[in-house]
PDB file of C-alpha atoms in Angstrom:
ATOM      1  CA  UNK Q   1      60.029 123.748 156.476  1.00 50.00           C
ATOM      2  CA  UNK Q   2      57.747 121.083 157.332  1.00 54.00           C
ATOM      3  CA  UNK Q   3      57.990 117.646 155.774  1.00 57.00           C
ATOM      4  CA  UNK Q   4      54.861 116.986 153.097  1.00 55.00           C
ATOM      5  CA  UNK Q   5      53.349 113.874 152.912  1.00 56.00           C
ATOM      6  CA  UNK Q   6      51.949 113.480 149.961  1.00 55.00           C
ATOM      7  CA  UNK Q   7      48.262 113.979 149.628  1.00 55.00           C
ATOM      8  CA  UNK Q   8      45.856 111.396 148.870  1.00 57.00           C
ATOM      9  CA  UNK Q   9      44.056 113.788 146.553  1.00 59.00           C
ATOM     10  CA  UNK Q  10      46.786 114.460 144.609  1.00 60.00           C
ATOM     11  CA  UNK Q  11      47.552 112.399 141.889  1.00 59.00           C
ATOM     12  CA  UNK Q  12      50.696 110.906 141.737  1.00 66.00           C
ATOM     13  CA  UNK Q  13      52.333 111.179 138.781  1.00 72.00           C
ATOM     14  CA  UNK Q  14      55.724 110.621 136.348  1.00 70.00           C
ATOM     15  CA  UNK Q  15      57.209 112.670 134.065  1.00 75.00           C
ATOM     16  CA  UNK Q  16      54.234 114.974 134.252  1.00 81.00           C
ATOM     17  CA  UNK Q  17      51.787 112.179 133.354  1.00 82.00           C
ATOM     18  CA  UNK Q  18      48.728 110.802 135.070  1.00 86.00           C
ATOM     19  CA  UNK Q  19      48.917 107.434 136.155  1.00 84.00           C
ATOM     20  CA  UNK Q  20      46.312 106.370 133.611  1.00 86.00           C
ATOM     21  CA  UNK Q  21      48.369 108.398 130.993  1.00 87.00           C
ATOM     22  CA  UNK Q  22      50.842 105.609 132.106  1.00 88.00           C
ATOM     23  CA  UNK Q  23      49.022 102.528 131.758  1.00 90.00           C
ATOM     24  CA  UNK Q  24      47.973 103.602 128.182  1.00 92.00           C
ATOM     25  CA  UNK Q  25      51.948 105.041 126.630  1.00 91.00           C
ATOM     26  CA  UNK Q  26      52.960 101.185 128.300  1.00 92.00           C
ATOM     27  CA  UNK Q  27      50.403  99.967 126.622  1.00 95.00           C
ATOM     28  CA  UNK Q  28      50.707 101.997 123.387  1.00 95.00           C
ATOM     29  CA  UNK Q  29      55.121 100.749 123.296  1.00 95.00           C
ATOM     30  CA  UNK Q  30      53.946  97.172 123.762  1.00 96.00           C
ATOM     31  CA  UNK Q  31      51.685  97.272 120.413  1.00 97.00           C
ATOM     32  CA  UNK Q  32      54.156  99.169 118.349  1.00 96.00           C
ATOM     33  CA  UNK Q  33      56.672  96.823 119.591  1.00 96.00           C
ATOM     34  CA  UNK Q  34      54.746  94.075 118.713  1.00 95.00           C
ATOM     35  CA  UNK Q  35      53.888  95.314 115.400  1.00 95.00           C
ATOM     36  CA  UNK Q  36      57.372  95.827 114.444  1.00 94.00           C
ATOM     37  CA  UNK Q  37      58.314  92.341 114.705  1.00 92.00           C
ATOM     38  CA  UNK Q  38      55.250  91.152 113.309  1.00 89.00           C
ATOM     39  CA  UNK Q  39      56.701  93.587 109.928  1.00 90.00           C
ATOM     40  CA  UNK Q  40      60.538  92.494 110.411  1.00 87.00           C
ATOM     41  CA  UNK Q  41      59.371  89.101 110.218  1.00 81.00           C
ATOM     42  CA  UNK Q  42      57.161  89.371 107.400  1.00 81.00           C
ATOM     43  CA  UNK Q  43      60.186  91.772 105.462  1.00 82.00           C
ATOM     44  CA  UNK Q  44      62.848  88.531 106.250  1.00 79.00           C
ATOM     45  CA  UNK Q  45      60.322  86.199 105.166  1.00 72.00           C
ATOM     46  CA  UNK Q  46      60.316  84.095 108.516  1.00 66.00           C
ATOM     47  CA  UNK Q  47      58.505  80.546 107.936  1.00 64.00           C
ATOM     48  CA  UNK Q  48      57.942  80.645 104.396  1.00 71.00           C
ATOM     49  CA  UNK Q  49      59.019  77.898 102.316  1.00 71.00           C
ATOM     50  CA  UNK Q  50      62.289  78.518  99.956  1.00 74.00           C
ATOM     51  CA  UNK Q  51      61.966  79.060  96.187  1.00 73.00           C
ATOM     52  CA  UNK Q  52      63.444  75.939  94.034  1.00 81.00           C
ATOM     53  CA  UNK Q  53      64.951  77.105  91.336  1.00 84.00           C
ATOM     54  CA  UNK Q  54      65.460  74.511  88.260  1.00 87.00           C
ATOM     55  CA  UNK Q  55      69.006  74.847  86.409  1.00 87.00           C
ATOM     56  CA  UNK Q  56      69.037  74.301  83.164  1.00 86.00           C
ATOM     57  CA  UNK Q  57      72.219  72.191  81.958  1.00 87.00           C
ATOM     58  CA  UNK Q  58      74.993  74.568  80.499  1.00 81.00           C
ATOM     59  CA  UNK Q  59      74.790  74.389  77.091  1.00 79.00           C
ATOM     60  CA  UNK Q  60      78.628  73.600  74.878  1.00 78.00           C
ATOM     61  CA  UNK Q  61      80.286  76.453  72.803  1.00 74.00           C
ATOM     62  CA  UNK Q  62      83.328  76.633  71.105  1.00 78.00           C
ATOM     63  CA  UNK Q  63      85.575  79.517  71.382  1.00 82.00           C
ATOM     64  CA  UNK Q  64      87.288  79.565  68.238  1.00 89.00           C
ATOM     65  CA  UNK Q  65      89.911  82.059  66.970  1.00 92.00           C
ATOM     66  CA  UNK Q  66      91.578  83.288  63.575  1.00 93.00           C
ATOM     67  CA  UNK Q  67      95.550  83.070  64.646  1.00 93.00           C
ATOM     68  CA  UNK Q  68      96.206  85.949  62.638  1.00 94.00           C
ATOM     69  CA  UNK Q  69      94.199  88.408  63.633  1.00 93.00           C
ATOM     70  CA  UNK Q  70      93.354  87.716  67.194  1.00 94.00           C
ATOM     71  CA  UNK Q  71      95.135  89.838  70.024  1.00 95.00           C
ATOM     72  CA  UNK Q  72      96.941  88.482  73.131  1.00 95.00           C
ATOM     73  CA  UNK Q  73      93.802  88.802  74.730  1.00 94.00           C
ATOM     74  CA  UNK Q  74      91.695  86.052  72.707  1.00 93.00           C
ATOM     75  CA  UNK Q  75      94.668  84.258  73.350  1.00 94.00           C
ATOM     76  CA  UNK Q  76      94.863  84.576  76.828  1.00 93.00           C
ATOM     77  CA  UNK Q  77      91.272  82.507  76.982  1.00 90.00           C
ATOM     78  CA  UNK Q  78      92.676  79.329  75.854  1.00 91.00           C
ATOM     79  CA  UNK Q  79      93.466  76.264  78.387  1.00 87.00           C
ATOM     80  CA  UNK Q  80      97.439  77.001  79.435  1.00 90.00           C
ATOM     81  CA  UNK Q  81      97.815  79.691  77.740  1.00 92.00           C
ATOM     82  CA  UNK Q  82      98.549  83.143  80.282  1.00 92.00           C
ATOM     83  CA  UNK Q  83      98.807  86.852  79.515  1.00 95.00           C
ATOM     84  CA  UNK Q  84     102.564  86.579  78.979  1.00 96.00           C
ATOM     85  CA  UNK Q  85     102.797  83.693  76.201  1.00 95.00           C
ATOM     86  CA  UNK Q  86      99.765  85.599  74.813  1.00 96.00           C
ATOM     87  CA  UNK Q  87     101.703  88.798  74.543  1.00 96.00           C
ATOM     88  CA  UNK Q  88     104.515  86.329  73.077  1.00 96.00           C
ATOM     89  CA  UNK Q  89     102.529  84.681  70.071  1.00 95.00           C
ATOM     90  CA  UNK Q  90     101.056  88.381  69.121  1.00 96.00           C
ATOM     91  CA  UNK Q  91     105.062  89.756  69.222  1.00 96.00           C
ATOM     92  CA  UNK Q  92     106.542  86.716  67.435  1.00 96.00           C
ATOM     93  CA  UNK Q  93     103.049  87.480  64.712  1.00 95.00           C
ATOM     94  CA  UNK Q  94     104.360  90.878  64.443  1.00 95.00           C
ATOM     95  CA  UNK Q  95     107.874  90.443  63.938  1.00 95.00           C
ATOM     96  CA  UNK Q  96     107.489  87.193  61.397  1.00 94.00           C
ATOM     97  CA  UNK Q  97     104.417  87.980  59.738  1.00 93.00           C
ATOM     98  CA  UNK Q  98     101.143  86.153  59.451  1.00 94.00           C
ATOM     99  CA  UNK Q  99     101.475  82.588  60.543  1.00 93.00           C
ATOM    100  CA  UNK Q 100     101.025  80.052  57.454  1.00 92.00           C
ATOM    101  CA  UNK Q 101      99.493  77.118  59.571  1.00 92.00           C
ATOM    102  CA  UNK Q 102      98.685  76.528  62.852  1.00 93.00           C
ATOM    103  CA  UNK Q 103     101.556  74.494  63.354  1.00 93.00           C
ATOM    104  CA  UNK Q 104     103.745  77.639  63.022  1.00 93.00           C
ATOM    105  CA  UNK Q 105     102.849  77.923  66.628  1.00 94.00           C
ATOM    106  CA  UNK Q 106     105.251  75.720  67.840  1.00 94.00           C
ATOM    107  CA  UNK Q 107     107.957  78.283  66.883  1.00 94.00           C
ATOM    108  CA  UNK Q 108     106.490  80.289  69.510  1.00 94.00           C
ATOM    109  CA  UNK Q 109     108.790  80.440  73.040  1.00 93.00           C
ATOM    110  CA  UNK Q 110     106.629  78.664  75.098  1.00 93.00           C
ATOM    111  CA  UNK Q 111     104.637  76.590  73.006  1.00 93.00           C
ATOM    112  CA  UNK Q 112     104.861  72.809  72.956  1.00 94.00           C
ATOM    113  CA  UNK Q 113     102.784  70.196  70.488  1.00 94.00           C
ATOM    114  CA  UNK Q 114     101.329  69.415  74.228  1.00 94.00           C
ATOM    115  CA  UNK Q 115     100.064  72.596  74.111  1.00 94.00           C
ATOM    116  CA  UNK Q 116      98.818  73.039  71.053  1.00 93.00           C
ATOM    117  CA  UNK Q 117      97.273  69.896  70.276  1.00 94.00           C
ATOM    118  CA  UNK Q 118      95.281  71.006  74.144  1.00 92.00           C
ATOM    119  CA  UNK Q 119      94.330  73.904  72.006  1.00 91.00           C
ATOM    120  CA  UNK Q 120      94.077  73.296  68.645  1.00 91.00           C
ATOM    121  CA  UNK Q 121      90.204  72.812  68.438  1.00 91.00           C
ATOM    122  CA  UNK Q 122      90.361  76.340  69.419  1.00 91.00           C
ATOM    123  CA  UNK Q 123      91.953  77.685  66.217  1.00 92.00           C
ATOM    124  CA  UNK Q 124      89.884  78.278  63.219  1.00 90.00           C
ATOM    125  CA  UNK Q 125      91.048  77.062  60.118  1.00 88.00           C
ATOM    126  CA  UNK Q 126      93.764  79.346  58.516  1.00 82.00           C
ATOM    127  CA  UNK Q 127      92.569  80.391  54.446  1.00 78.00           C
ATOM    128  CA  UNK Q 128      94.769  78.432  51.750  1.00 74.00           C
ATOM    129  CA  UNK Q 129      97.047  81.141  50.090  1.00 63.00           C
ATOM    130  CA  UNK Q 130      98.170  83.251  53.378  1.00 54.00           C
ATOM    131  CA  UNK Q 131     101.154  85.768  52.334  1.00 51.00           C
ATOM    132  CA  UNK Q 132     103.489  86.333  55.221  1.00 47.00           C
TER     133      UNK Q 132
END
């Protein structure tokens, strides 16, 4: 077998493709590369200004409660107050009865006049004439 030089009428080519075929798929990758940073950048919004947002100020509300009727739950809101002293007030409620004042609290396990007077804004007023 004889060695072939290549011949200078041949074309030379890569991966089946003319050398001009060449020049334009390079040329082709560098515009849809350039066009796909040109969208990323646009989609992350790249050297735009931020958006202020104005707050308004938090506006007061008062959680209040009926003592007799709320469950551990509504109790468990209230400042010092967890899931298991909740759970407590709602037992002692249901094995004593209605509570006559607010005060009654303090025969709660758990429940000091430090806590309730934290609390006691909380508590709606309790109707005159409550049966236990």
């Amino acid at each position: 077998m004889e060695n072939q030089t290549p011949d200078e009428s041949t074309p030379q080519t890569f991966l089946g493709l003319h050398r001009s075929d060449q020049y334009f798929l390079g040329v082709l990758l560098i515009v849809i590369l350039c066009l796909s940073l040109l969208h990323l950048a646009r989609l992350s919004r790249w050297g735009t200004e931020p958006l202020e947002i104005e707050k308004q100020t938090p506006l007061p509300y008062d959680y209040q409660l009926d003592i007799n009727q709320a469950t551990w739950v509504e109790f468990a809101q209230l400042k010092q107050i967890g899931p298991v002293l909740a759970r407590r007030i709602v037992d002692y409620r249901e094995a004593h009865g209605p509570f006559r004042s607010i005060d009654d609290l303090l025969q709660v396990k758990g429940i000091g006049p430090k806590k309730l007077a934290a609390n006691r804004k909380h508590f709606l007023p309790l109707p005159p004439g409550v049966n236990p």
